[in-house]
């Protein structure tokens, strides 16, 4: 999913034009991060839980092919149909074929970032299938003809007044009513009708258990269950990395997922689908789409441990102030910036640079992914393979020249200090993004080198 | 080669060398006050807990309080004088769309997160706890375990085609992070806690 050619910096610039909105976005996400902190502090052994989650996922990655086969065999024994898709295209074709062969023209869908990654909605629409996203946040972005800006909070970028206006246009609610309770109730009634009439439901998968062949879907709204239990066909799309070895491991992941995501002790619903409902059919589509390639990249394979809690986004100072759409990828934020270059390094070369490398993401990640280290490593891979963003390339070229010669380093330092004193506007101008919302520091008289030369003879007093 | 085999081959080639099978122990009872914790947590996420001692108390509560709509259904035979008794798969799930209250039972609940475990065995239909406007669950205080690890110890001893943890009423905070109870599932959840 790449909808424009603009890079992260350019899109972030657009987002930053409305300063009060940026502050609001920033504060809202930080509030979610704080809720996470409170929830985490309440349970004993949080670090041990993270460690367990991380180790289980390490074990999954090291045995993935075996676990996938085991999962397939058990799911089939449960009466579930298993399909394999090498890429987004094949995934979409499998889904369309399943719908067409059952004469289905309208489906309901609950949240699935994988189907966003595959652009499934667009594909199905083009082929005459109507898709309704039933997660309220996704329903809203669908009305707005946008994509989710956050994996857990899809319309976190939208103000309630804008949502009220969308509902006014599309659902006929009174103009100017932006009350969240009223709008939610409206969507509830509208979608209830939809749930009752659709023959096929598509859901994502949070965890797929190799040992039992069951899969677990977590929601707060109950929309995955409403869809699946009322439809004749349930299609569940999952990436190959969603496998966990044993059912008891769900204990670890369900304890960390919602706490990390929103600070809830658990999602309202954690539904375990093992066999199809009598009279209905269940299909699982297992998708690779670049994941096996990422598995082979030693430095980046840990990104496949992600359980999509969104905590790294809520805490990221860049994400909070640039908005999810500035990443121009189905998955935004720090983890999206690691996953995207795997799919297309050139197209997403800007993303690993959209980070301060502060490490906050790594600290909150419930499965201990070394997120900021991987971002740093991607930068090196990207620069080496010649895909660095243009401005970065020029700056780094100049840096290399200056830093590799002591003379030019000294001269550059002198010039810099002179410049900042005499002509600060030459540095602090609209062409230098660092100075947005910042003031110049006071310039020292001498460089450290000069100061040291002058003072080295004044021996320090004995203490 | 089929996509399946291509994927499995690529994965087998690229997967890292072995990582040990993790062993961990989180089973230690972390709280002794299981009922108290359960009540606090579930109340904190929008549920209501009514401590009771007899089925009669539940019947009276239903008669007095479940009056937002006419249709109350249950899978508990002892409540058949106050609610319509459902039979396993007797209807299509669509026939449940006008259910106002559903009263079901559970044999397992988790103190740390306020969730109850429900499988399709006791339900007339998987859709029931979602499609009803209000959900009520009858729980024995002795069936509350401390955390999710302990819960899976219990769950693993049983088999099911479908099972779900339910923790409170359905909810959303998608509009400016304002919490609204009653997204697509029930608008309220009441637990009758048999002490
Ligand atoms: S990388 Fe970690 S913190 Fe970020 S979404 Fe994935 S699991 Fe959550």
XYZ file of C-alpha atoms and ligand atoms in Angstrom:
666
model
C 0.000 0.000 0.000
C 1.774 3.121 -1.207
C -0.569 5.843 -2.260
C 1.786 8.712 -3.014
C 5.383 9.275 -4.085
C 6.096 11.751 -1.306
C 8.535 10.597 1.340
C 8.020 10.501 5.089
C 9.522 13.950 5.671
C 7.290 15.578 3.057
C 4.151 13.889 4.380
C 5.099 14.700 7.966
C 5.451 18.331 6.855
C 1.898 18.324 5.630
C 0.699 16.838 8.908
C 2.697 19.446 10.822
C 0.980 22.401 9.169
C -1.787 22.178 11.748
C 0.174 22.589 14.981
C -2.728 22.258 17.474
C -3.792 19.032 15.776
C -0.261 17.673 16.012
C -0.219 18.446 19.734
C -3.560 16.743 20.167
C -2.402 13.650 18.250
C 0.804 13.569 20.239
C -0.961 13.862 23.585
C -3.660 11.320 22.749
C -1.106 8.661 21.866
C 1.040 9.470 24.853
C -2.045 9.018 27.022
C -2.489 5.531 25.533
C 1.164 4.841 26.281
C 0.587 5.906 29.894
C -2.391 3.591 30.179
C -0.070 0.817 29.048
C 2.448 1.740 31.751
C -0.224 1.657 34.455
C -1.490 -1.740 33.324
C 2.005 -3.160 33.147
C 2.870 -1.985 36.638
C -0.182 -3.711 38.055
C 0.866 -7.266 37.281
C 3.839 -9.022 38.825
C 6.617 -10.426 36.636
C 6.099 -8.237 33.576
C 9.719 -8.541 32.441
C 9.577 -12.336 32.801
C 6.458 -12.338 30.672
C 8.161 -10.311 27.948
C 11.100 -12.667 28.083
C 8.801 -15.693 27.783
C 6.979 -14.086 24.839
C 10.279 -13.335 23.165
C 11.625 -16.857 23.657
C 8.463 -18.512 22.425
C 8.679 -16.414 19.277
C 12.375 -17.239 18.844
C 11.449 -20.876 19.014
C 8.695 -20.307 16.445
C 11.076 -18.671 13.983
C 13.620 -21.481 14.344
C 11.013 -24.175 13.718
C 8.554 -22.329 11.537
C 8.326 -24.776 8.642
C 7.621 -27.666 11.011
C 5.045 -25.698 13.000
C 3.302 -24.578 9.808
C 2.936 -28.184 8.666
C 1.723 -29.234 12.094
C -0.804 -26.415 12.152
C -2.044 -27.282 8.678
C -2.506 -30.968 9.533
C -4.383 -30.193 12.756
C -6.558 -27.517 11.178
C -7.508 -29.938 8.391
C -8.286 -32.625 10.943
C -10.624 -30.068 12.557
C -12.454 -29.738 9.252
C -10.944 -26.401 8.268
C -9.752 -25.733 4.704
C -6.171 -24.464 4.464
C -4.900 -22.383 1.533
C -1.399 -21.052 0.877
C -0.583 -17.743 -0.808
C 2.919 -16.848 -1.828
C 2.126 -13.148 -2.177
C -0.603 -10.524 -1.890
C -1.863 -11.232 -5.378
C -2.377 -14.922 -4.729
C -4.045 -14.155 -1.384
C -6.540 -11.861 -3.057
C -7.218 -14.350 -5.839
C -7.883 -17.155 -3.340
C -10.349 -14.984 -1.421
C -12.122 -13.874 -4.602
C -12.340 -17.432 -5.896
C -13.853 -18.619 -2.596
C -16.448 -15.857 -2.740
C -17.292 -16.297 -6.410
C -17.633 -20.070 -6.194
C -20.152 -19.535 -3.397
C -21.981 -16.786 -5.221
C -21.098 -14.179 -2.593
C -21.068 -10.522 -3.647
C -21.034 -8.805 -0.248
C -18.821 -9.549 2.736
C -18.104 -8.209 6.192
C -14.557 -7.904 7.372
C -13.067 -7.406 10.827
C -9.662 -5.933 11.420
C -6.840 -7.535 9.508
C -3.671 -5.602 8.785
C -2.691 -8.374 6.381
C -5.622 -7.585 4.118
C -4.520 -3.925 4.236
C -1.033 -5.028 3.242
C -2.569 -6.994 0.341
C -4.932 -4.184 -0.732
C -7.737 -6.714 -0.609
C -10.587 -4.198 -0.410
C -9.585 -2.464 -3.636
C -9.101 -5.787 -5.394
C -12.481 -7.143 -4.333
C -14.233 -3.891 -5.227
C -12.722 -4.000 -8.695
C -14.073 -7.504 -9.035
C -17.591 -6.632 -8.029
C -17.481 -7.639 -4.365
C -18.668 -5.161 -1.766
C -16.591 -5.123 1.450
C -17.761 -3.519 4.680
C -15.140 -3.007 7.378
C -16.885 -3.550 10.687
C -14.331 -2.362 13.227
C -15.652 1.113 14.033
C -12.313 2.805 13.353
C -11.913 0.984 10.055
C -15.532 1.667 9.148
C -14.798 5.370 9.642
C -11.650 5.421 7.509
C -13.494 3.423 4.871
C -16.243 6.078 4.774
C -13.527 8.703 4.434
C -11.903 6.700 1.648
C -8.668 6.535 3.595
C -6.484 3.834 5.087
C -5.976 3.157 8.814
C -3.282 5.365 10.310
C -2.580 3.033 13.229
C -2.779 -0.769 13.515
C -4.838 -0.768 16.723
C -6.506 2.673 16.553
C -7.303 3.014 12.831
C -8.796 6.510 12.922
C -6.721 8.038 15.698
C -5.900 10.903 13.290
C -9.531 11.965 13.011
C -11.374 14.501 15.160
C -14.868 13.632 16.312
C -16.306 16.574 14.375
C -14.899 15.117 11.155
C -16.398 11.740 12.021
C -19.758 13.408 12.744
C -19.598 15.044 9.328
C -18.813 11.696 7.629
C -21.766 10.082 9.386
C -23.953 13.004 8.383
C -22.983 12.543 4.721
C -23.111 8.761 4.565
C -25.568 7.667 7.239
C -27.829 10.695 7.456
C -27.165 11.642 11.087
C -28.009 15.251 12.030
C -25.363 17.758 10.915
C -23.089 18.912 13.716
C -23.671 15.921 16.017
C -20.253 14.653 17.028
C -21.146 12.834 20.232
C -19.121 9.583 20.378
C -21.953 7.692 22.125
C -24.485 8.746 19.522
C -22.150 8.021 16.595
C -21.196 4.599 17.968
C -24.844 3.674 18.466
C -25.579 4.762 14.896
C -22.802 2.562 13.533
C -23.983 -0.314 15.740
C -27.491 -0.216 14.321
C -26.323 0.268 10.768
C -23.826 -2.602 10.910
C -26.189 -4.977 12.739
C -28.310 -5.066 9.617
C -25.162 -5.726 7.600
C -24.023 -8.583 9.855
C -27.404 -10.243 9.565
C -27.398 -10.218 5.787
C -23.840 -11.079 4.743
C -23.027 -14.657 3.794
C -19.254 -14.436 4.168
C -17.063 -12.969 6.890
C -13.365 -12.277 6.697
C -11.263 -11.933 9.827
C -7.617 -11.657 10.695
C -5.769 -14.037 13.004
C -3.876 -13.002 16.131
C -2.470 -16.417 17.015
C -2.575 -19.818 15.303
C -1.785 -22.782 17.530
C 0.296 -25.528 15.859
C -0.554 -28.093 18.536
C -4.339 -27.874 18.066
C -4.966 -26.237 14.669
C -7.137 -23.575 16.292
C -6.723 -19.841 15.761
C -7.479 -16.929 18.056
C -8.978 -13.578 17.100
C -9.003 -10.702 19.599
C -11.419 -7.764 19.431
C -13.060 -5.320 21.802
C -16.096 -4.640 19.672
C -17.222 -8.227 19.085
C -17.267 -7.606 15.346
C -15.109 -10.594 14.353
C -17.488 -12.926 16.187
C -20.641 -11.225 14.934
C -19.327 -11.646 11.400
C -18.062 -15.208 11.711
C -21.008 -16.666 13.647
C -23.651 -15.235 11.337
C -21.986 -16.072 8.016
C -21.922 -19.345 6.080
C -18.273 -18.917 5.191
C -15.553 -17.668 7.506
C -12.276 -16.792 5.803
C -9.344 -16.069 8.126
C -6.179 -14.548 6.650
C -2.902 -14.965 8.487
C 0.780 -14.304 7.893
C 3.055 -17.325 8.344
C 4.511 -15.741 11.488
C 1.252 -15.907 13.479
C 1.989 -19.488 14.561
C 2.647 -20.331 18.191
C 3.629 -23.842 19.295
C 1.157 -24.665 22.048
C -2.192 -23.547 23.356
C -0.744 -22.824 26.782
C 1.467 -20.170 25.151
C -1.692 -18.145 24.575
C -1.529 -17.507 28.317
C 1.623 -15.458 27.786
C 0.497 -13.575 24.681
C -3.027 -12.767 25.828
C -1.563 -11.341 29.017
C 0.744 -8.946 27.196
C -1.217 -8.032 24.045
C -4.021 -5.795 25.328
C -1.991 -4.401 28.201
C 0.638 -3.243 25.708
C -1.921 -2.007 23.204
C -4.400 0.037 25.239
C -3.722 -0.741 28.883
C -6.719 -3.082 29.149
C -6.130 -6.279 31.152
C -7.296 -8.300 28.121
C -9.357 -7.585 25.009
C -13.096 -7.962 25.574
C -13.151 -11.033 23.328
C -10.389 -13.586 22.741
C -12.126 -16.119 20.528
C -10.693 -19.558 19.804
C -11.908 -20.987 16.498
C -11.184 -24.682 16.178
C -13.888 -26.394 14.134
C -16.354 -24.792 11.734
C -19.844 -24.131 13.023
C -22.212 -26.954 12.020
C -23.430 -26.193 8.514
C -20.780 -23.529 7.862
C -17.261 -23.662 6.437
C -13.990 -22.169 7.626
C -11.045 -21.317 5.389
C -7.600 -20.223 6.481
C -5.335 -18.450 4.015
C -1.683 -18.636 5.084
C 0.292 -15.831 3.451
C 4.030 -15.419 2.905
C 4.287 -12.118 0.981
C 7.975 -11.523 1.743
C 7.985 -12.968 5.235
C 10.167 -15.978 4.377
C 12.633 -13.519 2.857
C 12.677 -11.431 6.020
C 13.227 -14.665 7.942
C 16.460 -15.088 5.999
C 17.745 -11.607 6.892
C 19.561 -12.286 10.101
C 19.511 -8.663 11.235
C 15.806 -8.180 10.603
C 14.141 -11.536 11.171
C 13.163 -10.575 14.724
C 10.613 -8.195 13.255
C 8.551 -11.311 12.514
C 8.016 -11.778 16.253
C 5.658 -8.794 16.249
C 2.189 -9.374 17.725
C 0.846 -6.033 16.381
C 0.077 -4.406 19.704
C 0.938 -0.906 18.487
C 2.862 0.045 21.642
C 5.931 1.063 19.616
C 3.808 3.577 17.692
C 2.145 5.065 20.765
C 5.508 5.730 22.341
C 7.396 6.893 19.239
C 8.104 10.660 19.271
C 8.281 10.680 15.471
C 5.072 8.730 14.946
C 3.195 10.820 17.468
C 4.156 14.031 15.727
C 4.050 12.931 12.107
C 0.915 10.752 12.020
C 0.448 7.259 10.649
C -0.223 8.329 7.086
C 3.218 9.906 6.761
C 4.673 6.386 6.627
C 2.720 5.586 3.486
C 2.621 1.900 4.366
C -0.108 -0.408 5.716
C 1.834 -0.696 8.957
C 3.166 2.632 10.194
C 5.515 3.551 13.010
C 8.744 1.895 14.103
C 7.755 -1.696 13.280
C 6.295 -0.683 9.911
C 9.606 1.004 9.121
C 11.387 -2.325 9.570
C 8.863 -4.431 7.704
C 8.375 -2.138 4.697
C 11.947 -2.055 3.320
C 11.922 -5.844 3.214
C 9.110 -5.684 0.672
C 10.635 -2.859 -1.377
C 13.859 -1.295 -0.180
C 13.916 1.463 -2.758
C 10.323 2.556 -2.309
C 10.519 2.595 1.491
C 14.125 3.778 1.840
C 12.930 6.843 3.777
C 11.264 4.932 6.620
C 14.225 3.695 8.698
C 15.344 7.338 8.792
C 12.013 8.404 10.301
C 13.260 7.707 13.807
C 15.319 9.399 16.477
C 16.704 5.982 17.513
C 15.743 6.890 21.071
C 14.944 3.241 21.797
C 11.585 3.826 23.467
C 9.969 1.354 21.051
C 12.386 -1.380 22.050
C 11.663 -0.734 25.724
C 7.924 -1.191 25.403
C 7.821 -4.054 22.887
C 6.142 -7.018 24.630
C 8.138 -9.570 22.634
C 11.446 -7.724 23.011
C 12.110 -6.911 19.372
C 15.290 -4.806 19.062
C 13.343 -2.273 17.000
C 15.661 0.730 17.090
C 18.736 -1.404 16.423
C 17.061 -2.816 13.361
C 16.166 0.676 12.149
C 19.814 1.640 12.511
C 20.899 -1.460 10.624
C 18.420 -0.816 7.815
C 19.950 2.642 7.355
C 23.302 1.057 6.698
C 21.894 -1.511 4.300
C 19.953 1.193 2.465
C 22.888 3.563 2.150
C 25.194 0.766 0.991
C 22.768 -0.342 -1.655
C 22.482 3.234 -2.928
C 18.862 3.861 -1.971
C 19.424 6.571 0.640
C 16.974 9.487 0.427
C 18.553 12.295 -1.665
C 18.965 14.949 1.058
C 20.496 12.375 3.398
C 22.876 11.261 0.680
C 24.191 14.807 0.046
C 24.533 15.521 3.746
C 26.313 12.266 4.390
C 28.668 12.812 1.465
C 29.686 16.197 2.850
C 30.039 14.739 6.352
C 32.317 12.007 5.092
C 34.587 14.555 3.415
C 34.740 16.841 6.452
C 35.176 14.112 9.039
C 37.879 12.290 7.110
C 40.281 15.283 7.131
C 41.393 17.002 10.386
C 42.075 20.272 8.596
C 38.725 20.588 6.958
C 37.082 19.519 10.244
C 38.733 22.437 12.056
C 37.952 24.893 9.324
C 34.368 23.742 9.146
C 33.981 24.148 12.899
C 35.315 27.708 12.811
C 33.147 28.637 9.913
C 30.112 27.131 11.611
C 30.591 29.111 14.802
C 31.244 32.313 12.877
C 28.190 31.752 10.804
C 25.908 31.101 13.764
C 27.124 34.282 15.452
C 27.130 36.642 12.518
C 24.453 35.221 10.307
C 22.192 32.838 12.223
C 19.508 33.133 9.553
C 21.820 31.263 7.194
C 21.463 28.199 9.404
C 18.130 28.765 11.035
C 15.993 29.030 7.959
C 13.150 27.177 6.353
C 15.573 24.964 4.445
C 16.919 23.436 7.621
C 14.222 21.252 9.147
C 16.048 20.954 12.464
C 15.171 24.535 13.292
C 11.437 24.064 13.021
C 10.062 24.906 16.463
C 13.610 25.303 17.817
C 15.836 28.204 18.835
C 19.587 28.476 18.231
C 21.822 27.613 21.160
C 24.406 30.170 22.291
C 27.647 29.797 20.340
C 30.831 29.199 22.349
C 33.823 31.511 21.722
C 36.244 28.686 20.999
C 36.083 25.141 19.857
C 37.042 22.517 22.411
C 40.312 22.059 20.483
C 41.176 25.738 20.805
C 40.173 25.840 24.459
C 42.330 22.817 25.233
C 45.366 24.309 23.503
C 45.051 27.485 25.551
C 44.477 25.731 28.857
C 46.619 22.640 28.711
C 49.542 24.363 30.449
C 47.420 25.419 33.400
C 47.953 22.211 35.264
C 44.993 21.217 37.408
C 45.478 21.739 41.106
C 46.121 18.709 43.213
C 43.105 17.679 45.152
C 5.897 -26.543 -7.221
C 2.750 -25.489 -5.362
C 2.735 -22.259 -3.382
C 2.540 -24.357 -0.249
C 5.735 -26.184 -1.032
C 7.490 -23.042 -2.221
C 6.655 -21.282 1.025
C 7.617 -24.223 3.224
C 10.892 -24.694 1.334
C 11.794 -21.011 1.561
C 10.944 -20.966 5.266
C 12.976 -24.103 5.949
C 15.963 -22.616 4.113
C 15.787 -19.276 5.870
C 14.786 -20.136 9.392
C 17.494 -19.657 12.004
C 19.149 -22.586 13.692
C 17.375 -24.046 16.665
C 16.134 -21.931 19.523
C 15.294 -23.866 22.681
C 11.714 -24.657 23.542
C 10.964 -22.121 26.242
C 9.989 -23.370 29.656
C 8.418 -20.982 32.101
C 6.401 -21.136 35.262
C 3.877 -18.428 35.997
C 1.429 -20.617 37.823
C 2.101 -19.394 41.327
C -1.151 -18.099 42.694
C -0.507 -14.390 42.550
C -3.544 -13.409 44.502
C -5.366 -15.129 47.271
C -8.393 -12.878 47.063
C -9.627 -14.315 43.790
C -13.253 -13.205 44.021
C -12.323 -9.752 45.239
C -9.801 -9.246 42.433
C -12.211 -10.583 39.836
C -14.949 -8.218 41.025
C -12.611 -5.211 41.038
C -11.165 -5.884 37.608
C -14.461 -6.678 35.894
C -16.111 -3.630 37.424
C -13.163 -1.548 36.243
C -13.758 -2.596 32.622
C -17.461 -1.861 32.631
C -18.978 -5.111 33.933
C -21.355 -5.527 36.878
C -20.966 -8.236 39.489
C -23.939 -9.326 41.615
C -22.929 -11.651 44.458
C -25.683 -14.213 45.091
C -26.180 -17.365 47.095
C -29.103 -19.088 45.422
C -30.717 -19.465 42.003
C -33.820 -17.839 43.450
C -31.877 -14.628 43.983
C -30.841 -14.688 40.328
C -34.432 -15.264 39.242
C -35.595 -12.333 41.334
C -32.845 -10.109 39.997
C -33.771 -10.972 36.429
C -37.459 -10.304 37.073
C -36.752 -6.972 38.681
C -33.955 -5.630 36.523
C -33.976 -7.167 33.048
C -36.665 -4.944 31.669
C -35.097 -3.161 28.715
C -36.780 -5.535 26.271
C -39.126 -8.509 26.194
C -36.908 -11.423 25.141
C -34.729 -13.088 27.761
C -33.162 -16.428 26.894
C -31.013 -18.829 28.880
C -29.237 -22.156 28.626
C -29.657 -22.812 32.356
C -32.647 -25.101 33.050
C -33.043 -23.760 36.592
C -33.933 -20.351 35.148
C -36.634 -21.557 32.789
C -39.365 -19.871 34.793
C -37.891 -16.418 34.134
C -36.331 -16.931 30.706
C -36.898 -18.838 27.493
C -34.805 -22.021 27.633
C -32.640 -22.452 24.517
C -31.885 -25.840 23.028
C -28.638 -26.723 21.318
C -28.650 -25.579 17.682
C -32.407 -25.526 17.572
C -32.517 -22.386 15.493
C -30.398 -20.474 13.014
C -28.285 -17.743 14.615
C -30.364 -15.152 12.795
C -33.362 -16.138 14.923
C -31.487 -14.745 17.911
C -31.300 -11.219 16.530
C -34.111 -9.985 18.785
C -32.679 -11.370 22.037
C -32.503 -8.640 24.663
C -30.960 -10.640 27.499
C -28.999 -13.856 27.363
C -28.165 -15.631 30.630
C -25.493 -18.304 30.238
C -23.214 -20.180 32.594
C -19.479 -20.621 32.776
C -17.133 -22.971 34.615
C -14.030 -20.819 34.469
C -13.135 -17.196 35.106
C -9.860 -15.305 35.504
C -9.228 -12.922 38.380
C -6.408 -10.890 36.809
C -8.443 -9.715 33.817
C -12.102 -10.228 34.688
C -12.678 -12.656 31.812
C -15.044 -15.614 31.788
C -14.456 -18.624 29.523
C -17.412 -19.742 27.442
C -17.464 -22.650 24.993
C -20.086 -23.553 22.455
C -21.035 -26.657 24.427
C -23.311 -24.771 26.748
C -24.547 -22.293 24.156
C -27.438 -22.937 21.856
C -25.423 -21.068 19.262
C -21.993 -19.450 19.036
C -23.638 -16.147 18.169
C -25.680 -15.939 21.378
C -23.260 -14.070 23.689
C -22.568 -11.542 20.905
C -25.930 -10.912 19.318
C -27.854 -10.317 22.572
C -28.230 -6.702 23.705
C -27.221 -7.583 27.273
C -25.260 -10.561 28.554
C -25.445 -12.188 31.976
C -23.231 -15.021 33.157
C -23.637 -17.306 36.168
C -20.304 -18.129 37.793
C -19.348 -20.137 40.884
C -16.792 -18.268 42.955
C -14.839 -21.518 43.234
C -14.272 -21.536 39.458
C -12.158 -18.364 39.463
C -8.447 -18.923 38.829
C -5.707 -16.355 39.345
C -4.292 -15.768 35.868
C -4.326 -16.858 32.233
C -1.695 -19.564 32.729
C -3.863 -21.218 35.331
C -6.859 -20.775 33.024
C -5.164 -22.697 30.203
C -4.360 -25.518 32.601
C -8.112 -25.898 33.039
C -8.959 -25.324 29.367
C -6.439 -27.903 28.184
C -8.255 -30.630 30.071
C -11.315 -30.077 27.892
C -12.065 -29.967 24.195
C -14.172 -27.496 22.241
C -14.951 -26.474 18.688
C -15.218 -22.850 19.688
C -14.426 -21.100 22.941
C -13.995 -17.485 23.945
C -12.885 -15.342 26.833
C -15.360 -12.549 27.465
C -14.243 -9.648 29.633
C -16.973 -7.069 30.059
C -19.415 -5.514 27.606
C -18.331 -4.926 24.005
C -16.676 -1.554 23.679
C -14.867 0.862 21.423
C -12.784 3.965 21.883
C -12.278 4.605 18.197
C -13.819 8.077 18.280
C -11.194 10.312 19.898
C -10.423 7.641 22.480
C -13.770 8.191 24.227
C -14.820 4.876 25.709
C -18.285 3.772 24.598
C -19.866 0.562 25.890
C -21.888 -1.401 23.362
C -19.987 -1.590 20.072
C -21.258 -4.614 18.136
C -21.760 -7.061 20.993
C -23.692 -6.639 24.252
C -24.045 -3.218 25.850
C -23.720 -4.612 29.341
C -22.331 -7.666 31.099
C -23.618 -8.863 34.462
C -21.951 -11.685 36.341
C -23.978 -13.494 39.007
C -21.279 -14.631 41.364
C -22.386 -17.647 43.416
C -20.530 -17.314 46.682
S 7.031 -4.338 17.263
Fe 6.596 -4.883 19.383
S 5.693 -2.980 20.218
Fe 5.600 -2.771 17.989
S 3.584 -3.535 17.401
Fe 5.016 -5.260 17.252
S 4.872 -6.314 19.224
Fe 3.981 -4.272 19.516
